[in-house]
Amino acid sequence: NRIASITLDRPPANLFDEDTANDFRQCLDNAEQDTSIGVIYITGKGKLFSGGLDLKSVDPTNPDYVSELQCNTFNPIVNQLYNSRKAVVCAMNGSAAGAGLMFGLASDLTYMKEGTRLAFTFADRGLVPACGATYIIPKLVGEKRALEMILMREKISAEQAVKEGLINGVYQDESEVLERVTRIAELSPEVIVLTKRAMKERNDAELLMRLRIEERIQDQALRLPSFQDGVKK
């Protein structure tokens, strides 16, 4: 019915190592190339949506690897989500942090299950905001509030996230989101493409520029002792 569904299923926290991230990116590519698809629907299995990067899969003494992973894998995924020609709808079935948080916020429409939280805890791991966080979060809540969320390492409830303008709504049962997804998918893929182009045409270049800045600054953070300490937490 013109819907491509992608489910994160890597228990217990749906963390992304390089292979999982590449699999996710390939799923997005496949949906993007399918002209019959109008909506990409993303959710997760288990109690968490995604905790982001699997820090156990990286060597904190090898910052070049982590930097390349951000540049060549994670940032392209964010760009795919944000600038997709499809309508991207994310139903966060559980709490999210790091890259998982940003994959959700980079989607066109974002819903969170009742009782879940968004964790802005990049700094607790010795990292600066990444995966488009320095572009997407200020765009949603303003620069001052975005900086406060990140420096205070806030954990924001689904209900508060709606009030802040971070997400579209809160759901109790997934069927509530699927009803919206189905309604959007009733539109022709061409109408969705043109509508998104009208709404977001200026944003693609701005996001790419911000991703490049994040990569440069994150590379500096990865070489600090605070990152190695953060990995051990």
PDB file of C-alpha atoms in Angstrom:
ATOM      1  CA  ASN A   1       0.000   0.000   0.000  1.00  0.00           C
ATOM      2  CA  ARG A   2       2.851   2.398  -0.914  1.00  0.00           C
ATOM      3  CA  ILE A   3       4.426   1.984   2.543  1.00  0.00           C
ATOM      4  CA  ALA A   4       7.939   0.682   3.248  1.00  0.00           C
ATOM      5  CA  SER A   5       8.287  -0.436   6.878  1.00  0.00           C
ATOM      6  CA  ILE A   6      11.687  -0.616   8.596  1.00  0.00           C
ATOM      7  CA  THR A   7      11.958  -2.035  12.118  1.00  0.00           C
ATOM      8  CA  LEU A   8      15.051  -1.725  14.324  1.00  0.00           C
ATOM      9  CA  ASP A   9      15.513  -5.111  15.953  1.00  0.00           C
ATOM     10  CA  ARG A  10      18.894  -5.517  17.646  1.00  0.00           C
ATOM     11  CA  PRO A  11      18.090  -6.265  21.289  1.00  0.00           C
ATOM     12  CA  PRO A  12      18.294  -5.138  23.948  1.00  0.00           C
ATOM     13  CA  ALA A  13      18.749  -1.476  22.964  1.00  0.00           C
ATOM     14  CA  ASN A  14      18.738  -1.490  19.128  1.00  0.00           C
ATOM     15  CA  LEU A  15      22.244  -0.031  19.100  1.00  0.00           C
ATOM     16  CA  PHE A  16      24.017   0.659  15.814  1.00  0.00           C
ATOM     17  CA  ASP A  17      27.364  -0.880  15.005  1.00  0.00           C
ATOM     18  CA  GLU A  18      28.804  -0.370  11.520  1.00  0.00           C
ATOM     19  CA  ASP A  19      27.023  -3.391  10.014  1.00  0.00           C
ATOM     20  CA  THR A  20      23.630  -2.495  11.484  1.00  0.00           C
ATOM     21  CA  ALA A  21      23.973   1.101  10.333  1.00  0.00           C
ATOM     22  CA  ASN A  22      24.870  -0.027   6.825  1.00  0.00           C
ATOM     23  CA  ASP A  23      21.883  -2.404   6.779  1.00  0.00           C
ATOM     24  CA  PHE A  24      19.605   0.440   7.834  1.00  0.00           C
ATOM     25  CA  ARG A  25      21.064   2.691   5.155  1.00  0.00           C
ATOM     26  CA  GLN A  26      20.515  -0.004   2.517  1.00  0.00           C
ATOM     27  CA  CYS A  27      16.863  -0.359   3.557  1.00  0.00           C
ATOM     28  CA  LEU A  28      16.426   3.386   3.172  1.00  0.00           C
ATOM     29  CA  ASP A  29      18.120   3.269  -0.241  1.00  0.00           C
ATOM     30  CA  ASN A  30      15.826   0.479  -1.407  1.00  0.00           C
ATOM     31  CA  ALA A  31      12.727   2.391  -0.323  1.00  0.00           C
ATOM     32  CA  GLU A  32      14.014   5.593  -1.894  1.00  0.00           C
ATOM     33  CA  GLN A  33      14.543   3.920  -5.265  1.00  0.00           C
ATOM     34  CA  ASP A  34      11.126   2.221  -5.307  1.00  0.00           C
ATOM     35  CA  THR A  35       8.860   4.565  -7.280  1.00  0.00           C
ATOM     36  CA  SER A  36       5.731   2.890  -5.898  1.00  0.00           C
ATOM     37  CA  ILE A  37       6.628   3.860  -2.313  1.00  0.00           C
ATOM     38  CA  GLY A  38       5.208   7.074  -0.870  1.00  0.00           C
ATOM     39  CA  VAL A  39       5.917   6.629   2.847  1.00  0.00           C
ATOM     40  CA  ILE A  40       8.870   5.192   4.778  1.00  0.00           C
ATOM     41  CA  TYR A  41       7.704   4.043   8.210  1.00  0.00           C
ATOM     42  CA  ILE A  42      10.355   3.466  10.906  1.00  0.00           C
ATOM     43  CA  THR A  43       9.890   1.934  14.346  1.00  0.00           C
ATOM     44  CA  GLY A  44      11.671  -0.437  16.717  1.00  0.00           C
ATOM     45  CA  LYS A  45      11.158  -3.616  18.696  1.00  0.00           C
ATOM     46  CA  GLY A  46      11.575  -3.980  22.427  1.00  0.00           C
ATOM     47  CA  LYS A  47      11.557  -1.439  25.227  1.00  0.00           C
ATOM     48  CA  LEU A  48      13.913   1.046  23.530  1.00  0.00           C
ATOM     49  CA  PHE A  49      13.797   2.696  20.127  1.00  0.00           C
ATOM     50  CA  SER A  50      17.577   3.060  19.902  1.00  0.00           C
ATOM     51  CA  GLY A  51      20.429   4.099  22.164  1.00  0.00           C
ATOM     52  CA  GLY A  52      22.496   5.157  19.154  1.00  0.00           C
ATOM     53  CA  LEU A  53      26.076   4.078  18.484  1.00  0.00           C
ATOM     54  CA  ASP A  54      27.158   0.787  20.050  1.00  0.00           C
ATOM     55  CA  LEU A  55      30.218   2.048  21.916  1.00  0.00           C
ATOM     56  CA  LYS A  56      31.332  -1.540  22.573  1.00  0.00           C
ATOM     57  CA  SER A  57      31.875  -1.900  18.840  1.00  0.00           C
ATOM     58  CA  VAL A  58      34.451   0.900  18.674  1.00  0.00           C
ATOM     59  CA  ASP A  59      37.960   1.311  20.052  1.00  0.00           C
ATOM     60  CA  PRO A  60      38.122   4.607  21.965  1.00  0.00           C
ATOM     61  CA  THR A  61      41.868   4.742  21.294  1.00  0.00           C
ATOM     62  CA  ASN A  62      41.177   4.792  17.540  1.00  0.00           C
ATOM     63  CA  PRO A  63      39.358   8.112  16.978  1.00  0.00           C
ATOM     64  CA  ASP A  64      39.913   7.912  13.228  1.00  0.00           C
ATOM     65  CA  TYR A  65      37.556   4.926  12.965  1.00  0.00           C
ATOM     66  CA  VAL A  66      34.763   6.648  14.896  1.00  0.00           C
ATOM     67  CA  SER A  67      35.261   9.836  12.901  1.00  0.00           C
ATOM     68  CA  GLU A  68      35.045   7.922   9.607  1.00  0.00           C
ATOM     69  CA  LEU A  69      31.930   6.113  10.848  1.00  0.00           C
ATOM     70  CA  GLN A  70      30.237   9.438  11.533  1.00  0.00           C
ATOM     71  CA  CYS A  71      31.320  10.881   8.185  1.00  0.00           C
ATOM     72  CA  ASN A  72      30.694   7.889   5.920  1.00  0.00           C
ATOM     73  CA  THR A  73      27.759   6.097   7.555  1.00  0.00           C
ATOM     74  CA  PHE A  74      25.771   7.960  10.209  1.00  0.00           C
ATOM     75  CA  ASN A  75      25.675  11.396   8.595  1.00  0.00           C
ATOM     76  CA  PRO A  76      24.584  10.018   5.201  1.00  0.00           C
ATOM     77  CA  ILE A  77      21.690   8.271   7.001  1.00  0.00           C
ATOM     78  CA  VAL A  78      20.595  11.569   8.586  1.00  0.00           C
ATOM     79  CA  ASN A  79      20.774  13.265   5.195  1.00  0.00           C
ATOM     80  CA  GLN A  80      18.740  10.423   3.645  1.00  0.00           C
ATOM     81  CA  LEU A  81      16.040  10.757   6.292  1.00  0.00           C
ATOM     82  CA  TYR A  82      15.842  14.539   6.298  1.00  0.00           C
ATOM     83  CA  ASN A  83      15.947  15.019   2.541  1.00  0.00           C
ATOM     84  CA  SER A  84      14.115  11.891   1.382  1.00  0.00           C
ATOM     85  CA  ARG A  85      11.686  12.258  -1.518  1.00  0.00           C
ATOM     86  CA  LYS A  86       9.313  10.074   0.495  1.00  0.00           C
ATOM     87  CA  ALA A  87       7.340  11.037   3.574  1.00  0.00           C
ATOM     88  CA  VAL A  88       9.355   9.616   6.490  1.00  0.00           C
ATOM     89  CA  VAL A  89       7.320   8.785   9.597  1.00  0.00           C
ATOM     90  CA  CYS A  90       9.005   7.535  12.772  1.00  0.00           C
ATOM     91  CA  ALA A  91       7.162   5.882  15.666  1.00  0.00           C
ATOM     92  CA  MET A  92       9.568   5.748  18.598  1.00  0.00           C
ATOM     93  CA  ASN A  93       8.420   2.669  20.450  1.00  0.00           C
ATOM     94  CA  GLY A  94      10.773   3.426  23.334  1.00  0.00           C
ATOM     95  CA  SER A  95      13.305   5.935  24.619  1.00  0.00           C
ATOM     96  CA  ALA A  96      16.115   7.153  22.380  1.00  0.00           C
ATOM     97  CA  ALA A  97      19.564   8.729  22.641  1.00  0.00           C
ATOM     98  CA  GLY A  98      22.496   9.637  20.419  1.00  0.00           C
ATOM     99  CA  ALA A  99      22.176   8.672  16.779  1.00  0.00           C
ATOM    100  CA  GLY A 100      18.883   6.898  17.521  1.00  0.00           C
ATOM    101  CA  LEU A 101      17.464  10.142  18.863  1.00  0.00           C
ATOM    102  CA  MET A 102      18.584  12.046  15.778  1.00  0.00           C
ATOM    103  CA  PHE A 103      17.283   9.443  13.308  1.00  0.00           C
ATOM    104  CA  GLY A 104      13.882   9.961  14.902  1.00  0.00           C
ATOM    105  CA  LEU A 105      14.042  13.766  14.868  1.00  0.00           C
ATOM    106  CA  ALA A 106      15.367  13.826  11.287  1.00  0.00           C
ATOM    107  CA  SER A 107      12.176  12.115  10.112  1.00  0.00           C
ATOM    108  CA  ASP A 108       9.401  14.267   8.650  1.00  0.00           C
ATOM    109  CA  LEU A 109       6.862  13.240  11.284  1.00  0.00           C
ATOM    110  CA  THR A 110       7.874  11.854  14.677  1.00  0.00           C
ATOM    111  CA  TYR A 111       5.682  10.188  17.284  1.00  0.00           C
ATOM    112  CA  MET A 112       6.679   8.742  20.653  1.00  0.00           C
ATOM    113  CA  LYS A 113       5.034   6.050  22.715  1.00  0.00           C
ATOM    114  CA  GLU A 114       3.542   7.225  25.974  1.00  0.00           C
ATOM    115  CA  GLY A 115       6.014   6.974  28.868  1.00  0.00           C
ATOM    116  CA  THR A 116       9.193   7.193  26.763  1.00  0.00           C
ATOM    117  CA  ARG A 117      11.971   9.801  26.792  1.00  0.00           C
ATOM    118  CA  LEU A 118      14.453  11.580  24.558  1.00  0.00           C
ATOM    119  CA  ALA A 119      17.926  11.652  26.144  1.00  0.00           C
ATOM    120  CA  PHE A 120      20.174  14.535  25.067  1.00  0.00           C
ATOM    121  CA  THR A 121      23.240  12.936  26.635  1.00  0.00           C
ATOM    122  CA  PHE A 122      25.980  13.374  24.008  1.00  0.00           C
ATOM    123  CA  ALA A 123      28.250  15.169  26.510  1.00  0.00           C
ATOM    124  CA  ASP A 124      28.026  12.329  29.046  1.00  0.00           C
ATOM    125  CA  ARG A 125      29.981  10.226  26.531  1.00  0.00           C
ATOM    126  CA  GLY A 126      32.533  12.951  25.879  1.00  0.00           C
ATOM    127  CA  LEU A 127      30.958  13.744  22.509  1.00  0.00           C
ATOM    128  CA  VAL A 128      29.644  16.919  20.931  1.00  0.00           C
ATOM    129  CA  PRO A 129      26.155  16.866  19.341  1.00  0.00           C
ATOM    130  CA  ALA A 130      26.245  14.908  16.093  1.00  0.00           C
ATOM    131  CA  CYS A 131      24.079  13.428  13.345  1.00  0.00           C
ATOM    132  CA  GLY A 132      22.602  16.809  12.500  1.00  0.00           C
ATOM    133  CA  ALA A 133      21.802  17.713  16.112  1.00  0.00           C
ATOM    134  CA  THR A 134      23.318  21.198  15.787  1.00  0.00           C
ATOM    135  CA  TYR A 135      20.999  21.936  12.849  1.00  0.00           C
ATOM    136  CA  ILE A 136      17.799  19.998  13.543  1.00  0.00           C
ATOM    137  CA  ILE A 137      17.345  20.639  17.282  1.00  0.00           C
ATOM    138  CA  PRO A 138      17.796  24.459  17.107  1.00  0.00           C
ATOM    139  CA  LYS A 139      15.465  24.506  14.105  1.00  0.00           C
ATOM    140  CA  LEU A 140      12.772  22.827  16.222  1.00  0.00           C
ATOM    141  CA  VAL A 141      13.173  24.592  19.589  1.00  0.00           C
ATOM    142  CA  GLY A 142      15.483  27.569  19.006  1.00  0.00           C
ATOM    143  CA  GLU A 143      19.210  27.950  19.613  1.00  0.00           C
ATOM    144  CA  LYS A 144      19.118  28.869  23.303  1.00  0.00           C
ATOM    145  CA  ARG A 145      16.787  26.027  24.271  1.00  0.00           C
ATOM    146  CA  ALA A 146      18.752  23.529  22.170  1.00  0.00           C
ATOM    147  CA  LEU A 147      22.001  24.498  23.884  1.00  0.00           C
ATOM    148  CA  GLU A 148      20.350  24.195  27.288  1.00  0.00           C
ATOM    149  CA  MET A 149      19.036  20.697  26.499  1.00  0.00           C
ATOM    150  CA  ILE A 150      22.463  19.514  25.434  1.00  0.00           C
ATOM    151  CA  LEU A 151      24.590  21.130  28.155  1.00  0.00           C
ATOM    152  CA  MET A 152      22.153  20.050  30.881  1.00  0.00           C
ATOM    153  CA  ARG A 153      21.993  16.520  29.376  1.00  0.00           C
ATOM    154  CA  GLU A 154      18.220  16.627  29.668  1.00  0.00           C
ATOM    155  CA  LYS A 155      15.935  13.606  29.442  1.00  0.00           C
ATOM    156  CA  ILE A 156      12.647  14.855  28.060  1.00  0.00           C
ATOM    157  CA  SER A 157       9.389  12.928  28.340  1.00  0.00           C
ATOM    158  CA  ALA A 158       7.246  12.240  25.298  1.00  0.00           C
ATOM    159  CA  GLU A 159       4.596  14.610  26.613  1.00  0.00           C
ATOM    160  CA  GLN A 160       7.128  17.411  27.141  1.00  0.00           C
ATOM    161  CA  ALA A 161       8.642  16.741  23.707  1.00  0.00           C
ATOM    162  CA  VAL A 162       5.275  17.582  22.141  1.00  0.00           C
ATOM    163  CA  LYS A 163       5.073  20.853  24.097  1.00  0.00           C
ATOM    164  CA  GLU A 164       8.634  21.746  23.074  1.00  0.00           C
ATOM    165  CA  GLY A 165       7.859  21.137  19.399  1.00  0.00           C
ATOM    166  CA  LEU A 166      10.356  18.287  19.076  1.00  0.00           C
ATOM    167  CA  ILE A 167       7.784  15.713  17.960  1.00  0.00           C
ATOM    168  CA  ASN A 168       4.289  15.602  16.492  1.00  0.00           C
ATOM    169  CA  GLY A 169       2.470  13.556  19.090  1.00  0.00           C
ATOM    170  CA  VAL A 170       2.288  10.763  21.666  1.00  0.00           C
ATOM    171  CA  TYR A 171       0.611   7.404  21.100  1.00  0.00           C
ATOM    172  CA  GLN A 172      -0.530   4.522  23.278  1.00  0.00           C
ATOM    173  CA  ASP A 173      -0.996   1.941  20.534  1.00  0.00           C
ATOM    174  CA  GLU A 174       0.970   1.727  17.296  1.00  0.00           C
ATOM    175  CA  SER A 175      -2.282   1.527  15.339  1.00  0.00           C
ATOM    176  CA  GLU A 176      -2.773   5.238  16.040  1.00  0.00           C
ATOM    177  CA  VAL A 177       0.379   6.053  14.067  1.00  0.00           C
ATOM    178  CA  LEU A 178      -0.278   3.487  11.361  1.00  0.00           C
ATOM    179  CA  GLU A 179      -3.639   5.118  10.696  1.00  0.00           C
ATOM    180  CA  ARG A 180      -1.824   8.370   9.907  1.00  0.00           C
ATOM    181  CA  VAL A 181       0.787   6.566   7.806  1.00  0.00           C
ATOM    182  CA  THR A 182      -1.933   4.887   5.763  1.00  0.00           C
ATOM    183  CA  ARG A 183      -3.702   8.177   5.174  1.00  0.00           C
ATOM    184  CA  ILE A 184      -0.507   9.847   3.915  1.00  0.00           C
ATOM    185  CA  ALA A 185       0.198   6.838   1.675  1.00  0.00           C
ATOM    186  CA  GLU A 186      -3.126   7.429  -0.073  1.00  0.00           C
ATOM    187  CA  LEU A 187      -1.462  10.397  -1.774  1.00  0.00           C
ATOM    188  CA  SER A 188       0.430   9.740  -4.975  1.00  0.00           C
ATOM    189  CA  PRO A 189       4.227   9.526  -4.476  1.00  0.00           C
ATOM    190  CA  GLU A 190       4.564  12.431  -6.922  1.00  0.00           C
ATOM    191  CA  VAL A 191       2.394  14.721  -4.789  1.00  0.00           C
ATOM    192  CA  ILE A 192       4.465  13.819  -1.713  1.00  0.00           C
ATOM    193  CA  VAL A 193       7.698  14.637  -3.561  1.00  0.00           C
ATOM    194  CA  LEU A 194       6.422  18.012  -4.733  1.00  0.00           C
ATOM    195  CA  THR A 195       4.960  18.908  -1.332  1.00  0.00           C
ATOM    196  CA  LYS A 196       8.239  18.152   0.425  1.00  0.00           C
ATOM    197  CA  ARG A 197      10.170  20.098  -2.194  1.00  0.00           C
ATOM    198  CA  ALA A 198       7.960  23.127  -1.600  1.00  0.00           C
ATOM    199  CA  MET A 199       8.384  22.869   2.170  1.00  0.00           C
ATOM    200  CA  LYS A 200      12.074  21.953   2.470  1.00  0.00           C
ATOM    201  CA  GLU A 201      13.977  22.817  -0.719  1.00  0.00           C
ATOM    202  CA  ARG A 202      16.367  25.234   1.021  1.00  0.00           C
ATOM    203  CA  ASN A 203      17.218  22.851   3.830  1.00  0.00           C
ATOM    204  CA  ASP A 204      19.308  20.197   2.097  1.00  0.00           C
ATOM    205  CA  ALA A 205      22.392  22.394   1.556  1.00  0.00           C
ATOM    206  CA  GLU A 206      22.115  23.896   5.051  1.00  0.00           C
ATOM    207  CA  LEU A 207      22.040  20.467   6.694  1.00  0.00           C
ATOM    208  CA  LEU A 208      25.012  19.184   4.675  1.00  0.00           C
ATOM    209  CA  MET A 209      27.072  22.225   5.671  1.00  0.00           C
ATOM    210  CA  ARG A 210      26.225  21.687   9.339  1.00  0.00           C
ATOM    211  CA  LEU A 211      27.096  17.965   9.124  1.00  0.00           C
ATOM    212  CA  ARG A 212      30.558  18.867   7.790  1.00  0.00           C
ATOM    213  CA  ILE A 213      31.072  21.269  10.712  1.00  0.00           C
ATOM    214  CA  GLU A 214      29.981  18.580  13.198  1.00  0.00           C
ATOM    215  CA  GLU A 215      32.439  16.097  11.677  1.00  0.00           C
ATOM    216  CA  ARG A 216      35.344  18.520  12.071  1.00  0.00           C
ATOM    217  CA  ILE A 217      34.537  19.425  15.685  1.00  0.00           C
ATOM    218  CA  GLN A 218      33.653  15.852  16.696  1.00  0.00           C
ATOM    219  CA  ASP A 219      37.049  14.700  15.452  1.00  0.00           C
ATOM    220  CA  GLN A 220      38.603  17.006  18.047  1.00  0.00           C
ATOM    221  CA  ALA A 221      36.327  15.688  20.817  1.00  0.00           C
ATOM    222  CA  LEU A 222      37.191  12.068  19.965  1.00  0.00           C
ATOM    223  CA  ARG A 223      40.838  12.772  20.765  1.00  0.00           C
ATOM    224  CA  LEU A 224      40.150  14.064  24.276  1.00  0.00           C
ATOM    225  CA  PRO A 225      40.417  11.891  27.439  1.00  0.00           C
ATOM    226  CA  SER A 226      36.749  12.659  28.174  1.00  0.00           C
ATOM    227  CA  PHE A 227      35.690  10.454  25.232  1.00  0.00           C
ATOM    228  CA  GLN A 228      37.666   7.458  26.484  1.00  0.00           C
ATOM    229  CA  ASP A 229      36.165   8.003  29.939  1.00  0.00           C
ATOM    230  CA  GLY A 230      32.685   8.336  28.426  1.00  0.00           C
ATOM    231  CA  VAL A 231      32.964   4.999  26.614  1.00  0.00           C
ATOM    232  CA  LYS A 232      33.645   3.254  29.925  1.00  0.00           C
ATOM    233  CA  LYS A 233      30.395   4.519  31.532  1.00  0.00           C
TER     234      LYS A 233
END
